[in-house]
């Protein structure tokens, strides 16, 4: 696309709408983590059944990362985003109408099918809207929305469930999604292009054969193991090990997110300013900070020091999250969706296994969290090692070696 096609107004509108849509995405997704308590009581679900309800979403969500990326390359970001948003909003509303354990499993699985295409499609939308030298910063803004969305979802869901009930909460969040569907339908158009533009054919086989795509997936897998592991088990760690009250754990959880947001946007800015191939040093630095900080956190002598080291660990994870912007810089636009889908697939696989695996480690060692945290430290070795095998001298397009 010609650089003149990019204009400030379009970039601002698209970035703001995608940022807010990511927050809606997390409202619909993370609110179930809060609502499952009330739902379990109403439907008399045991802990295993409650876990299955949550896992049914992640299973579908992981599967759709690969499919959604391929669909985005084939049909374009706009179409996939609109269909994804429409489907997940519909099943968010349907969640409020659930009447049994079986209905919850089916509805949340289909909800995951709907949401699963959005991550890849939103990344491609940025590539269609921003020039290469600005894409990392734009991706950093969207990555920030996931952290902000998780906090907003937890706080808003708790308030709504308390005052209006979980059913009404899901109705409201679903209707909010329909509103953003209308906004994106009107404003999300690639600059200088029509919605009916013919797209090049994409060879998924060539994408799957590209070693860089799988290296990025490994890096994101290791980072996601830590992110999902900490988000799942830190609340119980504060309560059971550090003996902090439940209300205070909610306040504590906000502080590390601030450090993560600072690191995410800082690393994205650095990526746009640094030369090709230097991103691996950001990933390595972030991983090393995370490894050291997690070790110090699990051995901290006080709550204050534990929180401090957790903040540093989140800062490291935020630096390493620059990997999410790398496909926008190093892959041809025709195959970008499929590449991002492979990377996000690794992240969702980590999200599926990390909470269960850490729980097993805690049970195995009689309530001690040391083994679980050690597992997270080992997980960070994966991106630390993998990043040094990245060969990133110039973009695929500059080399004339498109992956599709």
mmCIF file of C-alpha atoms in Angstrom:
data_model
loop_
_atom_site.group_PDB
_atom_site.id
_atom_site.type_symbol
_atom_site.label_atom_id
_atom_site.label_comp_id
_atom_site.label_asym_id
_atom_site.label_seq_id
_atom_site.Cartn_x
_atom_site.Cartn_y
_atom_site.Cartn_z
ATOM 1 C CA UNK A 1 0.000 0.000 0.000
ATOM 2 C CA UNK A 2 1.312 3.451 -0.823
ATOM 3 C CA UNK A 3 2.417 5.394 2.237
ATOM 4 C CA UNK A 4 0.205 8.308 1.178
ATOM 5 C CA UNK A 5 -2.800 6.097 1.789
ATOM 6 C CA UNK A 6 -2.231 6.325 5.544
ATOM 7 C CA UNK A 7 -3.830 9.334 7.160
ATOM 8 C CA UNK A 8 -3.953 10.432 10.776
ATOM 9 C CA UNK A 9 -7.743 10.496 11.079
ATOM 10 C CA UNK A 10 -8.203 6.947 9.811
ATOM 11 C CA UNK A 11 -5.381 5.631 11.978
ATOM 12 C CA UNK A 12 -6.842 7.269 15.080
ATOM 13 C CA UNK A 13 -10.386 6.007 14.458
ATOM 14 C CA UNK A 14 -9.283 2.441 13.729
ATOM 15 C CA UNK A 15 -6.891 2.272 16.693
ATOM 16 C CA UNK A 16 -9.446 3.672 19.153
ATOM 17 C CA UNK A 17 -12.204 1.354 17.931
ATOM 18 C CA UNK A 18 -9.959 -1.733 18.032
ATOM 19 C CA UNK A 19 -8.679 -0.724 21.479
ATOM 20 C CA UNK A 20 -12.238 -0.449 22.834
ATOM 21 C CA UNK A 21 -13.292 -3.657 21.063
ATOM 22 C CA UNK A 22 -10.436 -5.504 22.779
ATOM 23 C CA UNK A 23 -11.767 -4.246 26.113
ATOM 24 C CA UNK A 24 -15.262 -5.505 25.177
ATOM 25 C CA UNK A 25 -13.598 -8.787 24.206
ATOM 26 C CA UNK A 26 -12.157 -9.117 27.711
ATOM 27 C CA UNK A 27 -15.427 -8.084 29.355
ATOM 28 C CA UNK A 28 -17.205 -10.945 27.587
ATOM 29 C CA UNK A 29 -14.370 -13.420 28.180
ATOM 30 C CA UNK A 30 -13.083 -12.716 31.694
ATOM 31 C CA UNK A 31 -16.456 -11.973 33.271
ATOM 32 C CA UNK A 32 -17.135 -15.716 33.333
ATOM 33 C CA UNK A 33 -14.265 -16.146 35.819
ATOM 34 C CA UNK A 34 -16.272 -14.008 38.250
ATOM 35 C CA UNK A 35 -19.741 -15.201 37.247
ATOM 36 C CA UNK A 36 -18.889 -18.895 37.576
ATOM 37 C CA UNK A 37 -19.191 -18.608 41.369
ATOM 38 C CA UNK A 38 -22.837 -17.528 41.200
ATOM 39 C CA UNK A 39 -23.569 -19.829 38.253
ATOM 40 C CA UNK A 40 -22.133 -22.837 40.096
ATOM 41 C CA UNK A 41 -24.418 -22.191 43.054
ATOM 42 C CA UNK A 42 -27.495 -21.755 40.852
ATOM 43 C CA UNK A 43 -26.871 -24.863 38.749
ATOM 44 C CA UNK A 44 -25.247 -26.841 41.603
ATOM 45 C CA UNK A 45 -22.015 -27.421 39.702
ATOM 46 C CA UNK A 46 -19.050 -29.108 41.339
ATOM 47 C CA UNK A 47 -15.516 -27.683 40.896
ATOM 48 C CA UNK A 48 -14.776 -30.055 38.016
ATOM 49 C CA UNK A 49 -17.886 -28.961 36.121
ATOM 50 C CA UNK A 50 -17.115 -25.301 36.761
ATOM 51 C CA UNK A 51 -13.640 -25.824 35.357
ATOM 52 C CA UNK A 52 -15.088 -27.543 32.294
ATOM 53 C CA UNK A 53 -17.319 -24.545 31.584
ATOM 54 C CA UNK A 54 -14.290 -22.235 31.555
ATOM 55 C CA UNK A 55 -12.098 -24.716 29.663
ATOM 56 C CA UNK A 56 -14.725 -25.221 26.933
ATOM 57 C CA UNK A 57 -14.121 -21.627 25.874
ATOM 58 C CA UNK A 58 -10.326 -21.950 25.832
ATOM 59 C CA UNK A 59 -10.473 -25.147 23.786
ATOM 60 C CA UNK A 60 -12.516 -23.502 21.032
ATOM 61 C CA UNK A 61 -10.511 -20.276 21.319
ATOM 62 C CA UNK A 62 -7.209 -22.108 20.793
ATOM 63 C CA UNK A 63 -8.515 -24.063 17.797
ATOM 64 C CA UNK A 64 -9.786 -20.913 16.099
ATOM 65 C CA UNK A 65 -6.436 -19.096 16.356
ATOM 66 C CA UNK A 66 -5.096 -21.087 13.400
ATOM 67 C CA UNK A 67 -8.333 -21.110 11.421
ATOM 68 C CA UNK A 68 -9.056 -17.458 12.112
ATOM 69 C CA UNK A 69 -5.613 -16.381 10.927
ATOM 70 C CA UNK A 70 -6.055 -18.257 7.653
ATOM 71 C CA UNK A 71 -9.551 -16.816 7.164
ATOM 72 C CA UNK A 72 -8.177 -13.311 7.718
ATOM 73 C CA UNK A 73 -5.541 -13.777 5.028
ATOM 74 C CA UNK A 74 -8.157 -15.152 2.658
ATOM 75 C CA UNK A 75 -11.053 -12.750 3.271
ATOM 76 C CA UNK A 76 -9.500 -9.684 4.899
ATOM 77 C CA UNK A 77 -9.459 -8.260 8.409
ATOM 78 C CA UNK A 78 -12.704 -6.289 8.130
ATOM 79 C CA UNK A 79 -14.918 -9.256 7.270
ATOM 80 C CA UNK A 80 -13.385 -11.541 9.879
ATOM 81 C CA UNK A 81 -13.549 -8.919 12.645
ATOM 82 C CA UNK A 82 -17.202 -8.161 11.919
ATOM 83 C CA UNK A 83 -18.254 -11.820 11.783
ATOM 84 C CA UNK A 84 -16.214 -12.652 14.871
ATOM 85 C CA UNK A 85 -17.684 -9.766 16.866
ATOM 86 C CA UNK A 86 -21.225 -10.577 15.736
ATOM 87 C CA UNK A 87 -20.914 -14.259 16.694
ATOM 88 C CA UNK A 88 -19.258 -13.739 20.065
ATOM 89 C CA UNK A 89 -21.712 -10.978 21.023
ATOM 90 C CA UNK A 90 -24.649 -13.246 20.164
ATOM 91 C CA UNK A 91 -23.303 -16.062 22.319
ATOM 92 C CA UNK A 92 -22.519 -13.616 25.123
ATOM 93 C CA UNK A 93 -26.247 -12.824 25.189
ATOM 94 C CA UNK A 94 -27.090 -16.536 24.933
ATOM 95 C CA UNK A 95 -24.883 -17.177 27.981
ATOM 96 C CA UNK A 96 -27.381 -15.157 29.998
ATOM 97 C CA UNK A 97 -30.137 -17.545 28.838
ATOM 98 C CA UNK A 98 -28.221 -20.712 29.826
ATOM 99 C CA UNK A 99 -30.400 -23.171 31.742
ATOM 100 C CA UNK A 100 -28.100 -26.093 32.548
ATOM 101 C CA UNK A 101 -24.525 -27.360 32.723
ATOM 102 C CA UNK A 102 -24.764 -28.844 29.216
ATOM 103 C CA UNK A 103 -26.128 -25.616 27.734
ATOM 104 C CA UNK A 104 -23.275 -23.657 29.314
ATOM 105 C CA UNK A 105 -20.692 -26.009 27.778
ATOM 106 C CA UNK A 106 -22.165 -25.637 24.291
ATOM 107 C CA UNK A 107 -22.722 -21.879 24.486
ATOM 108 C CA UNK A 108 -19.264 -21.090 25.847
ATOM 109 C CA UNK A 109 -17.620 -23.380 23.285
ATOM 110 C CA UNK A 110 -19.409 -21.546 20.461
ATOM 111 C CA UNK A 111 -18.532 -18.262 22.140
ATOM 112 C CA UNK A 112 -14.862 -19.295 21.916
ATOM 113 C CA UNK A 113 -15.311 -20.129 18.223
ATOM 114 C CA UNK A 114 -16.598 -16.604 17.709
ATOM 115 C CA UNK A 115 -13.836 -14.813 19.633
ATOM 116 C CA UNK A 116 -10.979 -16.950 18.332
ATOM 117 C CA UNK A 117 -10.556 -15.141 15.009
ATOM 118 C CA UNK A 118 -10.369 -11.650 16.474
ATOM 119 C CA UNK A 119 -6.711 -11.513 17.655
ATOM 120 C CA UNK A 120 -5.256 -12.314 14.234
ATOM 121 C CA UNK A 121 -7.738 -10.132 12.379
ATOM 122 C CA UNK A 122 -7.099 -7.111 14.616
ATOM 123 C CA UNK A 123 -3.346 -7.406 13.974
ATOM 124 C CA UNK A 124 -3.911 -7.507 10.220
ATOM 125 C CA UNK A 125 -6.220 -4.486 10.506
ATOM 126 C CA UNK A 126 -3.321 -2.566 12.050
ATOM 127 C CA UNK A 127 -1.051 -3.614 9.182
ATOM 128 C CA UNK A 128 -3.653 -2.352 6.711
ATOM 129 C CA UNK A 129 -3.943 0.969 8.530
ATOM 130 C CA UNK A 130 -0.442 1.828 9.814
ATOM 131 C CA UNK A 131 2.896 2.056 7.983
ATOM 132 C CA UNK A 132 5.604 -0.379 9.107
ATOM 133 C CA UNK A 133 7.476 2.159 11.225
ATOM 134 C CA UNK A 134 4.378 2.765 13.399
ATOM 135 C CA UNK A 135 2.921 -0.732 13.699
ATOM 136 C CA UNK A 136 4.774 -1.844 16.826
ATOM 137 C CA UNK A 137 3.531 1.167 18.797
ATOM 138 C CA UNK A 138 -0.005 0.600 17.531
ATOM 139 C CA UNK A 139 0.187 -3.063 18.537
ATOM 140 C CA UNK A 140 1.490 -1.987 21.935
ATOM 141 C CA UNK A 141 -1.653 0.083 22.436
ATOM 142 C CA UNK A 142 -3.859 -2.932 21.641
ATOM 143 C CA UNK A 143 -1.811 -5.161 23.933
ATOM 144 C CA UNK A 144 -2.360 -2.582 26.679
ATOM 145 C CA UNK A 145 -6.100 -2.936 26.111
ATOM 146 C CA UNK A 146 -5.936 -6.610 27.114
ATOM 147 C CA UNK A 147 -4.415 -5.735 30.479
ATOM 148 C CA UNK A 148 -6.849 -2.870 31.059
ATOM 149 C CA UNK A 149 -9.753 -5.030 29.895
ATOM 150 C CA UNK A 150 -8.895 -7.763 32.381
ATOM 151 C CA UNK A 151 -9.023 -5.283 35.272
ATOM 152 C CA UNK A 152 -12.225 -3.610 34.079
ATOM 153 C CA UNK A 153 -13.866 -7.013 33.538
ATOM 154 C CA UNK A 154 -13.110 -8.157 37.079
ATOM 155 C CA UNK A 155 -14.335 -4.974 38.731
ATOM 156 C CA UNK A 156 -17.400 -4.390 36.528
ATOM 157 C CA UNK A 157 -18.475 -8.027 36.553
ATOM 158 C CA UNK A 158 -18.338 -8.187 40.349
ATOM 159 C CA UNK A 159 -20.462 -5.035 40.655
ATOM 160 C CA UNK A 160 -23.036 -6.101 38.063
ATOM 161 C CA UNK A 161 -23.422 -9.631 39.413
ATOM 162 C CA UNK A 162 -23.983 -8.222 42.878
ATOM 163 C CA UNK A 163 -26.582 -5.643 41.826
ATOM 164 C CA UNK A 164 -28.354 -7.043 38.720
ATOM 165 C CA UNK A 165 -27.287 -10.705 38.475
ATOM 166 C CA UNK A 166 -25.066 -12.650 36.094
ATOM 167 C CA UNK A 167 -27.808 -13.074 33.478
ATOM 168 C CA UNK A 168 -28.321 -9.336 32.998
ATOM 169 C CA UNK A 169 -24.567 -8.786 32.973
ATOM 170 C CA UNK A 170 -24.160 -11.064 29.954
ATOM 171 C CA UNK A 171 -27.136 -9.421 28.204
ATOM 172 C CA UNK A 172 -25.525 -6.016 28.695
ATOM 173 C CA UNK A 173 -22.069 -7.080 27.516
ATOM 174 C CA UNK A 174 -23.584 -8.766 24.436
ATOM 175 C CA UNK A 175 -25.544 -5.660 23.461
ATOM 176 C CA UNK A 176 -22.360 -3.610 23.920
ATOM 177 C CA UNK A 177 -20.692 -5.908 21.393
ATOM 178 C CA UNK A 178 -23.500 -5.315 18.869
ATOM 179 C CA UNK A 179 -22.953 -1.566 19.259
ATOM 180 C CA UNK A 180 -19.276 -1.914 18.393
ATOM 181 C CA UNK A 181 -20.211 -4.137 15.453
ATOM 182 C CA UNK A 182 -22.110 -1.188 13.968
ATOM 183 C CA UNK A 183 -19.243 1.223 14.626
ATOM 184 C CA UNK A 184 -16.643 -1.073 13.068
ATOM 185 C CA UNK A 185 -18.916 -1.831 10.114
ATOM 186 C CA UNK A 186 -19.036 1.895 9.363
ATOM 187 C CA UNK A 187 -15.463 2.948 10.070
ATOM 188 C CA UNK A 188 -13.176 -0.082 9.615
ATOM 189 C CA UNK A 189 -12.097 0.140 5.967
ATOM 190 C CA UNK A 190 -8.471 -0.254 4.790
ATOM 191 C CA UNK A 191 -7.152 3.166 3.647
ATOM 192 C CA UNK A 192 -7.377 3.654 -0.081
ATOM 193 C CA UNK A 193 -9.218 0.362 -0.576
ATOM 194 C CA UNK A 194 -12.795 -0.773 -0.874
ATOM 195 C CA UNK A 195 -14.258 -3.585 1.164
ATOM 196 C CA UNK A 196 -14.584 -5.653 -2.016
ATOM 197 C CA UNK A 197 -10.883 -5.656 -2.944
ATOM 198 C CA UNK A 198 -9.644 -8.984 -4.313
ATOM 199 C CA UNK A 199 -7.040 -10.577 -2.037
ATOM 200 C CA UNK A 200 -4.079 -12.743 -3.104
ATOM 201 C CA UNK A 201 -4.296 -16.481 -2.550
ATOM 202 C CA UNK A 202 -2.615 -17.664 0.641
ATOM 203 C CA UNK A 203 -0.721 -20.943 0.898
ATOM 204 C CA UNK A 204 -1.187 -22.212 4.449
ATOM 205 C CA UNK A 205 1.316 -24.965 3.709
ATOM 206 C CA UNK A 206 4.065 -22.395 3.070
ATOM 207 C CA UNK A 207 3.117 -20.485 6.205
ATOM 208 C CA UNK A 208 3.334 -23.646 8.325
ATOM 209 C CA UNK A 209 6.762 -24.390 6.850
ATOM 210 C CA UNK A 210 8.155 -21.010 7.889
ATOM 211 C CA UNK A 211 10.448 -21.603 10.916
ATOM 212 C CA UNK A 212 10.147 -17.992 12.096
ATOM 213 C CA UNK A 213 6.417 -18.423 12.726
ATOM 214 C CA UNK A 214 7.066 -21.398 15.026
ATOM 215 C CA UNK A 215 9.892 -19.628 16.859
ATOM 216 C CA UNK A 216 7.562 -16.728 17.621
ATOM 217 C CA UNK A 217 4.970 -19.243 18.807
ATOM 218 C CA UNK A 218 7.498 -20.809 21.213
ATOM 219 C CA UNK A 219 8.402 -17.394 22.602
ATOM 220 C CA UNK A 220 4.756 -16.466 23.133
ATOM 221 C CA UNK A 221 4.033 -19.896 24.637
ATOM 222 C CA UNK A 222 6.667 -19.371 27.345
ATOM 223 C CA UNK A 223 5.475 -15.844 28.119
ATOM 224 C CA UNK A 224 1.828 -16.979 28.227
ATOM 225 C CA UNK A 225 2.636 -19.837 30.608
ATOM 226 C CA UNK A 226 3.776 -17.227 33.101
ATOM 227 C CA UNK A 227 0.945 -14.770 32.432
ATOM 228 C CA UNK A 228 -1.819 -17.377 32.732
ATOM 229 C CA UNK A 229 -0.109 -19.134 35.621
ATOM 230 C CA UNK A 230 0.215 -15.954 37.659
ATOM 231 C CA UNK A 231 -3.290 -14.690 36.859
ATOM 232 C CA UNK A 232 -4.776 -18.041 37.893
ATOM 233 C CA UNK A 233 -2.879 -18.679 41.126
ATOM 234 C CA UNK A 234 -1.570 -15.393 42.549
ATOM 235 C CA UNK A 235 -4.872 -14.563 44.316
ATOM 236 C CA UNK A 236 -4.798 -17.862 46.219
ATOM 237 C CA UNK A 237 -1.048 -17.412 46.848
ATOM 238 C CA UNK A 238 -1.646 -14.058 48.551
ATOM 239 C CA UNK A 239 -4.430 -15.540 50.663
ATOM 240 C CA UNK A 240 -2.952 -18.938 51.556
ATOM 241 C CA UNK A 241 0.758 -18.169 51.753
ATOM 242 C CA UNK A 242 0.987 -14.455 52.528
ATOM 243 C CA UNK A 243 -2.278 -14.395 54.539
ATOM 244 C CA UNK A 244 -3.761 -11.319 52.878
ATOM 245 C CA UNK A 245 -7.499 -10.594 52.928
ATOM 246 C CA UNK A 246 -9.477 -11.235 49.743
ATOM 247 C CA UNK A 247 -10.365 -7.570 49.155
ATOM 248 C CA UNK A 248 -6.724 -6.512 49.437
ATOM 249 C CA UNK A 249 -5.639 -9.115 46.886
ATOM 250 C CA UNK A 250 -7.808 -7.344 44.309
ATOM 251 C CA UNK A 251 -6.038 -4.064 44.958
ATOM 252 C CA UNK A 252 -2.626 -5.719 44.866
ATOM 253 C CA UNK A 253 -3.388 -7.275 41.463
ATOM 254 C CA UNK A 254 -3.740 -3.831 39.877
ATOM 255 C CA UNK A 255 -0.212 -2.636 40.768
ATOM 256 C CA UNK A 256 1.767 -5.153 38.625
ATOM 257 C CA UNK A 257 -0.493 -4.408 35.648
ATOM 258 C CA UNK A 258 0.666 -0.787 35.697
ATOM 259 C CA UNK A 259 4.283 -1.950 35.368
ATOM 260 C CA UNK A 260 3.272 -4.279 32.555
ATOM 261 C CA UNK A 261 1.557 -1.446 30.660
ATOM 262 C CA UNK A 262 4.643 0.762 30.960
ATOM 263 C CA UNK A 263 6.878 -2.018 29.628
ATOM 264 C CA UNK A 264 4.530 -2.972 26.781
ATOM 265 C CA UNK A 265 4.396 0.537 25.385
ATOM 266 C CA UNK A 266 8.097 1.182 26.002
ATOM 267 C CA UNK A 267 9.170 -1.983 24.167
ATOM 268 C CA UNK A 268 6.788 -1.214 21.289
ATOM 269 C CA UNK A 269 8.269 2.256 20.933
ATOM 270 C CA UNK A 270 11.788 0.814 21.002
ATOM 271 C CA UNK A 271 10.894 -1.743 18.331
ATOM 272 C CA UNK A 272 9.802 0.992 15.944
ATOM 273 C CA UNK A 273 13.043 2.900 16.578
ATOM 274 C CA UNK A 274 15.521 -0.015 16.563
ATOM 275 C CA UNK A 275 16.972 -1.661 13.492
ATOM 276 C CA UNK A 276 15.821 -5.019 12.160
ATOM 277 C CA UNK A 277 16.797 -8.013 14.270
ATOM 278 C CA UNK A 278 17.298 -6.109 17.536
ATOM 279 C CA UNK A 279 13.961 -7.164 19.045
ATOM 280 C CA UNK A 280 15.524 -10.354 20.363
ATOM 281 C CA UNK A 281 17.523 -8.302 22.842
ATOM 282 C CA UNK A 282 14.319 -6.793 24.223
ATOM 283 C CA UNK A 283 12.788 -10.279 24.572
ATOM 284 C CA UNK A 284 15.939 -11.654 26.204
ATOM 285 C CA UNK A 285 16.130 -8.736 28.645
ATOM 286 C CA UNK A 286 12.466 -9.104 29.579
ATOM 287 C CA UNK A 287 12.758 -12.861 30.066
ATOM 288 C CA UNK A 288 15.854 -12.491 32.226
ATOM 289 C CA UNK A 289 14.166 -9.838 34.386
ATOM 290 C CA UNK A 290 11.171 -12.162 34.760
ATOM 291 C CA UNK A 291 13.305 -15.160 35.767
ATOM 292 C CA UNK A 292 15.258 -13.243 38.406
ATOM 293 C CA UNK A 293 12.179 -11.439 39.753
ATOM 294 C CA UNK A 294 10.073 -14.606 40.095
ATOM 295 C CA UNK A 295 12.888 -16.314 41.993
ATOM 296 C CA UNK A 296 13.218 -13.340 44.341
ATOM 297 C CA UNK A 297 9.430 -13.115 44.773
ATOM 298 C CA UNK A 298 9.044 -16.712 45.939
ATOM 299 C CA UNK A 299 11.853 -16.161 48.462
ATOM 300 C CA UNK A 300 10.802 -12.659 49.583
ATOM 301 C CA UNK A 301 10.737 -12.108 53.342
ATOM 302 C CA UNK A 302 7.734 -9.751 53.323
ATOM 303 C CA UNK A 303 4.564 -8.982 51.399
ATOM 304 C CA UNK A 304 5.978 -5.631 50.323
ATOM 305 C CA UNK A 305 9.060 -7.238 48.789
ATOM 306 C CA UNK A 306 6.960 -9.974 47.158
ATOM 307 C CA UNK A 307 4.736 -7.358 45.496
ATOM 308 C CA UNK A 308 7.800 -5.378 44.410
ATOM 309 C CA UNK A 309 9.370 -8.391 42.712
ATOM 310 C CA UNK A 310 6.041 -9.347 41.133
ATOM 311 C CA UNK A 311 5.882 -5.840 39.643
ATOM 312 C CA UNK A 312 9.376 -6.313 38.217
ATOM 313 C CA UNK A 313 8.377 -9.706 36.812
ATOM 314 C CA UNK A 314 5.381 -8.110 35.094
ATOM 315 C CA UNK A 315 7.655 -5.393 33.729
ATOM 316 C CA UNK A 316 9.828 -8.114 32.214
ATOM 317 C CA UNK A 317 6.801 -9.861 30.712
ATOM 318 C CA UNK A 318 5.678 -6.548 29.258
ATOM 319 C CA UNK A 319 9.040 -6.081 27.534
ATOM 320 C CA UNK A 320 8.913 -9.601 26.083
ATOM 321 C CA UNK A 321 5.380 -8.965 24.791
ATOM 322 C CA UNK A 322 7.028 -7.082 21.916
ATOM 323 C CA UNK A 323 6.888 -10.481 20.172
ATOM 324 C CA UNK A 324 3.216 -9.767 19.437
ATOM 325 C CA UNK A 325 4.190 -6.915 17.120
ATOM 326 C CA UNK A 326 6.896 -8.803 15.232
ATOM 327 C CA UNK A 327 4.655 -10.449 12.599
ATOM 328 C CA UNK A 328 3.493 -6.959 11.588
ATOM 329 C CA UNK A 329 7.097 -6.072 10.763
ATOM 330 C CA UNK A 330 8.577 -9.272 9.399
ATOM 331 C CA UNK A 331 5.864 -10.973 7.366
ATOM 332 C CA UNK A 332 4.165 -10.144 4.112
ATOM 333 C CA UNK A 333 0.695 -8.728 4.611
ATOM 334 C CA UNK A 334 -0.879 -11.565 2.593
ATOM 335 C CA UNK A 335 0.235 -14.153 5.180
ATOM 336 C CA UNK A 336 0.192 -12.043 8.323
ATOM 337 C CA UNK A 337 -3.093 -13.370 9.691
ATOM 338 C CA UNK A 338 -1.977 -16.991 9.466
ATOM 339 C CA UNK A 339 1.326 -16.175 11.141
ATOM 340 C CA UNK A 340 -0.321 -14.297 14.001
ATOM 341 C CA UNK A 341 -2.773 -17.183 14.346
ATOM 342 C CA UNK A 342 0.090 -19.654 14.840
ATOM 343 C CA UNK A 343 1.633 -17.409 17.497
ATOM 344 C CA UNK A 344 -1.628 -16.888 19.392
ATOM 345 C CA UNK A 345 -2.313 -20.628 19.184
ATOM 346 C CA UNK A 346 0.806 -21.206 21.284
ATOM 347 C CA UNK A 347 -0.393 -18.647 23.802
ATOM 348 C CA UNK A 348 -3.808 -20.239 24.158
ATOM 349 C CA UNK A 349 -2.324 -23.728 24.547
ATOM 350 C CA UNK A 350 -0.312 -22.284 27.430
ATOM 351 C CA UNK A 351 -3.508 -20.763 28.815
ATOM 352 C CA UNK A 352 -5.175 -24.152 28.668
ATOM 353 C CA UNK A 353 -2.465 -26.129 30.485
ATOM 354 C CA UNK A 354 -0.818 -23.598 32.863
ATOM 355 C CA UNK A 355 -3.613 -23.253 35.464
ATOM 356 C CA UNK A 356 -4.148 -27.030 35.691
ATOM 357 C CA UNK A 357 -0.448 -27.879 35.733
ATOM 358 C CA UNK A 358 0.321 -25.344 38.450
ATOM 359 C CA UNK A 359 -2.620 -26.583 40.485
ATOM 360 C CA UNK A 360 -1.290 -30.126 40.220
ATOM 361 C CA UNK A 361 2.177 -28.976 41.361
ATOM 362 C CA UNK A 362 0.691 -27.154 44.364
ATOM 363 C CA UNK A 363 -1.323 -30.233 45.331
ATOM 364 C CA UNK A 364 1.643 -32.553 44.777
ATOM 365 C CA UNK A 365 3.839 -30.504 47.135
ATOM 366 C CA UNK A 366 1.184 -30.195 49.861
ATOM 367 C CA UNK A 367 0.202 -26.593 49.256
ATOM 368 C CA UNK A 368 3.681 -25.232 48.606
ATOM 369 C CA UNK A 369 3.881 -22.805 45.683
ATOM 370 C CA UNK A 370 7.644 -23.073 45.254
ATOM 371 C CA UNK A 371 7.480 -25.863 42.676
ATOM 372 C CA UNK A 372 4.765 -24.012 40.745
ATOM 373 C CA UNK A 373 6.817 -20.811 40.595
ATOM 374 C CA UNK A 374 9.895 -22.824 39.621
ATOM 375 C CA UNK A 375 7.888 -24.218 36.707
ATOM 376 C CA UNK A 376 7.119 -20.649 35.584
ATOM 377 C CA UNK A 377 10.796 -19.753 35.815
ATOM 378 C CA UNK A 378 11.613 -22.730 33.589
ATOM 379 C CA UNK A 379 8.891 -21.608 31.158
ATOM 380 C CA UNK A 380 10.683 -18.258 30.769
ATOM 381 C CA UNK A 381 13.832 -20.049 29.696
ATOM 382 C CA UNK A 382 11.974 -20.967 26.482
ATOM 383 C CA UNK A 383 11.723 -17.394 25.109
ATOM 384 C CA UNK A 384 15.166 -16.551 26.516
ATOM 385 C CA UNK A 385 16.808 -19.316 24.460
ATOM 386 C CA UNK A 386 14.526 -19.177 21.414
ATOM 387 C CA UNK A 387 15.019 -15.453 20.786
ATOM 388 C CA UNK A 388 18.734 -15.998 20.066
ATOM 389 C CA UNK A 389 17.818 -18.311 17.178
ATOM 390 C CA UNK A 390 15.808 -15.575 15.467
ATOM 391 C CA UNK A 391 17.295 -14.360 12.184
ATOM 392 C CA UNK A 392 15.722 -10.992 11.482
ATOM 393 C CA UNK A 393 17.809 -8.828 9.216
ATOM 394 C CA UNK A 394 15.070 -7.309 7.104
ATOM 395 C CA UNK A 395 11.403 -7.776 6.342
ATOM 396 C CA UNK A 396 10.139 -10.558 4.138
ATOM 397 C CA UNK A 397 8.884 -8.017 1.645
ATOM 398 C CA UNK A 398 12.240 -6.236 1.439
ATOM 399 C CA UNK A 399 13.956 -9.539 0.691
ATOM 400 C CA UNK A 400 11.329 -10.505 -1.832
ATOM 401 C CA UNK A 401 10.800 -13.797 0.005
ATOM 402 C CA UNK A 402 7.147 -13.827 0.845
ATOM 403 C CA UNK A 403 5.951 -16.751 2.878
ATOM 404 C CA UNK A 404 2.766 -17.029 0.835
#
